[in-house]
Tab-separated table of C-alpha atoms in Angstrom:
chain	number	residue	atom	x	y	z
N	26	MET	CA	-103.592	-232.929	155.195
N	27	ALA	CA	-100.990	-230.969	156.986
N	28	ILE	CA	-100.810	-227.774	158.690
N	29	ARG	CA	-99.923	-225.058	156.041
N	30	SER	CA	-98.585	-222.440	158.439
N	31	MET	CA	-99.497	-220.688	161.907
N	32	HIS	CA	-101.712	-217.319	161.130
N	33	HIS	CA	-101.628	-215.953	164.547
N	34	LEU	CA	-101.955	-216.166	168.455
N	35	GLY	CA	-104.753	-214.262	169.944
N	36	ILE	CA	-104.692	-212.602	173.508
N	37	THR	CA	-107.634	-210.690	174.763
N	38	VAL	CA	-106.838	-207.549	176.688
N	39	THR	CA	-108.863	-204.772	178.411
N	40	ASP	CA	-106.233	-202.001	177.196
N	41	LEU	CA	-105.881	-202.140	173.300
N	42	ALA	CA	-103.830	-198.932	173.095
N	43	ALA	CA	-101.334	-200.079	176.134
N	44	ALA	CA	-100.986	-203.547	174.579
N	45	VAL	CA	-100.446	-202.192	171.010
N	46	ALA	CA	-97.716	-199.907	172.405
N	47	PHE	CA	-96.086	-202.648	174.579
N	48	PHE	CA	-95.697	-204.742	171.312
N	49	GLN	CA	-94.956	-201.808	169.065
N	50	GLU	CA	-91.977	-200.958	171.393
N	51	LEU	CA	-90.742	-204.418	171.434
N	52	GLY	CA	-90.385	-203.849	167.349
N	53	MET	CA	-93.460	-205.497	166.217
N	54	GLU	CA	-95.313	-203.803	163.373
N	55	LEU	CA	-98.909	-203.177	163.302
N	56	GLU	CA	-100.513	-204.596	160.674
N	57	GLY	CA	-104.035	-203.264	161.017
N	58	LYS	CA	-106.688	-202.422	163.413
N	59	ALA	CA	-110.417	-203.117	162.734
N	60	HIS	CA	-113.837	-203.524	164.440
N	61	MET	CA	-115.834	-206.482	164.937
N	62	GLU	CA	-119.382	-207.492	165.461
N	63	GLY	CA	-122.242	-209.355	163.848
N	64	GLU	CA	-123.683	-212.682	163.059
N	65	PHE	CA	-120.400	-213.885	161.276
N	66	VAL	CA	-118.348	-213.163	164.110
N	67	ASP	CA	-120.778	-214.452	166.829
N	68	GLY	CA	-120.736	-217.459	164.924
N	69	VAL	CA	-117.169	-217.920	164.887
N	70	ILE	CA	-116.535	-217.088	168.201
N	71	GLY	CA	-119.528	-218.446	169.981
N	72	LEU	CA	-120.875	-215.660	171.915
N	73	ASP	CA	-123.912	-213.499	171.065
N	74	GLY	CA	-123.934	-209.693	170.468
N	75	SER	CA	-119.545	-209.413	170.864
N	76	ARG	CA	-118.269	-206.331	169.893
N	77	SER	CA	-114.632	-205.911	170.033
N	78	GLU	CA	-111.534	-203.599	168.550
N	79	ILE	CA	-108.919	-205.834	167.297
N	80	ALA	CA	-105.134	-204.745	166.258
N	81	MET	CA	-102.919	-207.180	164.136
N	82	LEU	CA	-99.447	-207.106	164.800
N	83	ARG	CA	-96.510	-208.873	163.323
N	84	THR	CA	-92.970	-209.661	163.664
N	85	PRO	CA	-90.210	-207.709	161.471
N	86	ASP	CA	-89.561	-211.050	159.354
N	87	ASP	CA	-93.490	-211.275	158.590
N	88	ARG	CA	-93.394	-214.624	159.788
N	89	TYR	CA	-95.406	-214.187	163.035
N	90	ARG	CA	-98.652	-212.416	164.457
N	91	ILE	CA	-100.471	-211.648	167.697
N	92	GLU	CA	-103.824	-210.488	167.518
N	93	PHE	CA	-105.225	-208.509	170.509
N	94	SER	CA	-108.796	-208.344	171.253
N	95	GLU	CA	-110.678	-205.813	173.500
N	96	PHE	CA	-114.395	-206.656	173.996
N	97	GLN	CA	-116.691	-204.086	174.573
N	98	THR	CA	-119.543	-206.665	174.939
N	99	PRO	CA	-119.749	-209.103	176.416
N	100	GLU	CA	-117.740	-207.579	178.887
N	101	SER	CA	-114.035	-209.834	179.658
N	102	ILE	CA	-113.895	-212.074	182.332
N	103	ASP	CA	-110.676	-212.600	184.384
N	104	GLY	CA	-108.133	-215.482	183.143
N	105	SER	CA	-105.993	-215.479	185.769
N	106	SER	CA	-103.762	-212.860	184.176
N	107	HIS	CA	-101.162	-213.130	186.544
N	108	ALA	CA	-100.718	-216.712	186.893
N	109	PRO	CA	-97.477	-218.774	187.322
N	110	ILE	CA	-95.659	-220.159	184.336
N	111	ASN	CA	-96.750	-223.380	185.667
N	112	ALA	CA	-100.408	-222.996	185.043
N	113	LEU	CA	-102.227	-224.786	182.647
N	114	GLY	CA	-102.943	-222.930	179.405
N	115	LEU	CA	-100.885	-220.855	177.126
N	116	ARG	CA	-98.618	-219.100	179.379
N	117	HIS	CA	-96.055	-217.318	177.136
N	118	VAL	CA	-94.605	-215.641	174.089
N	119	ALA	CA	-91.057	-215.548	173.343
N	120	PHE	CA	-88.717	-213.661	171.154
N	121	VAL	CA	-85.312	-212.959	170.107
N	122	VAL	CA	-83.878	-209.606	170.326
N	123	ASP	CA	-80.503	-207.989	169.505
N	124	ASP	CA	-79.860	-206.487	172.876
N	125	LEU	CA	-81.544	-207.905	175.908
N	126	ASP	CA	-80.596	-204.797	178.140
N	127	ASP	CA	-81.654	-201.903	175.570
N	128	THR	CA	-84.915	-203.928	174.945
N	129	LEU	CA	-85.606	-203.869	178.723
N	130	ALA	CA	-84.932	-200.397	179.256
N	131	ARG	CA	-87.132	-199.867	176.572
N	132	LEU	CA	-90.133	-201.550	177.662
N	133	GLU	CA	-90.043	-200.590	181.370
N	134	PRO	CA	-91.594	-197.459	181.074
N	135	HIS	CA	-94.309	-199.435	179.205
N	136	GLY	CA	-94.802	-201.398	182.280
N	137	ALA	CA	-92.468	-204.448	181.816
N	138	GLU	CA	-91.221	-205.917	185.084
N	139	VAL	CA	-88.595	-208.848	184.878
N	140	VAL	CA	-90.295	-211.694	186.649
N	141	ARG	CA	-87.036	-212.718	188.614
N	142	ASN	CA	-83.844	-212.240	186.805
N	143	VAL	CA	-81.856	-211.994	183.680
N	144	GLU	CA	-80.154	-215.144	183.308
N	145	ASN	CA	-77.089	-215.987	181.326
N	146	TYR	CA	-76.796	-219.694	180.133
N	147	GLN	CA	-73.246	-220.927	179.271
N	148	GLY	CA	-72.374	-217.957	177.655
N	149	MET	CA	-74.915	-218.592	174.576
N	150	LEU	CA	-77.503	-216.539	175.481
N	151	LYS	CA	-79.055	-214.270	178.228
N	152	THR	CA	-82.634	-214.392	178.904
N	153	CYS	CA	-85.531	-213.435	180.947
N	154	TYR	CA	-89.374	-213.789	181.539
N	155	VAL	CA	-91.227	-210.228	181.906
N	156	ARG	CA	-95.019	-209.378	182.616
N	157	GLY	CA	-95.763	-207.036	179.888
N	158	PRO	CA	-99.300	-205.240	180.143
N	159	GLU	CA	-102.254	-207.175	181.694
N	160	GLY	CA	-99.941	-209.988	183.006
N	161	ILE	CA	-98.765	-211.169	179.416
N	162	LEU	CA	-95.699	-213.378	179.848
N	163	VAL	CA	-92.762	-212.573	177.490
N	164	GLU	CA	-89.709	-214.294	177.372
N	165	LEU	CA	-87.056	-212.138	175.873
N	166	CYS	CA	-83.680	-214.124	174.518
N	167	GLU	CA	-80.033	-212.542	173.521
N	168	TYR	CA	-78.133	-215.004	171.805
N	169	PHE	CA	-74.447	-214.649	171.620
N	170	SER	CA	-72.522	-215.503	168.206
């Protein structure tokens, strides 16, 4: 049996509205929001008495999704939200954009900060890492034709 597809990536945040606004500005589309609690949810995630709000966003091509979760109970714990890229674990999500400079300008009011530089690789692509809400690392790439 092989994997048929990847459904989504999950990211826990403390400010769901800010995360949704940031990723919508990036170009993702809100697929839906839901309140999550109860025995079924607790059984799946392994936390008793959990309550959360979730938002599912998808890329415009409908191929990839990110689920953002904001927990009311139990209280979220710090998962080293500002860890550097070489820290163990899931570290970043990457997107191809049409215009990197425009994307950065649109994300700046949402708190995006370039980690260090915007770099050009051999005239083929322009790329950088930005920190978004809650320290989420986002790699942005603009390919040149």
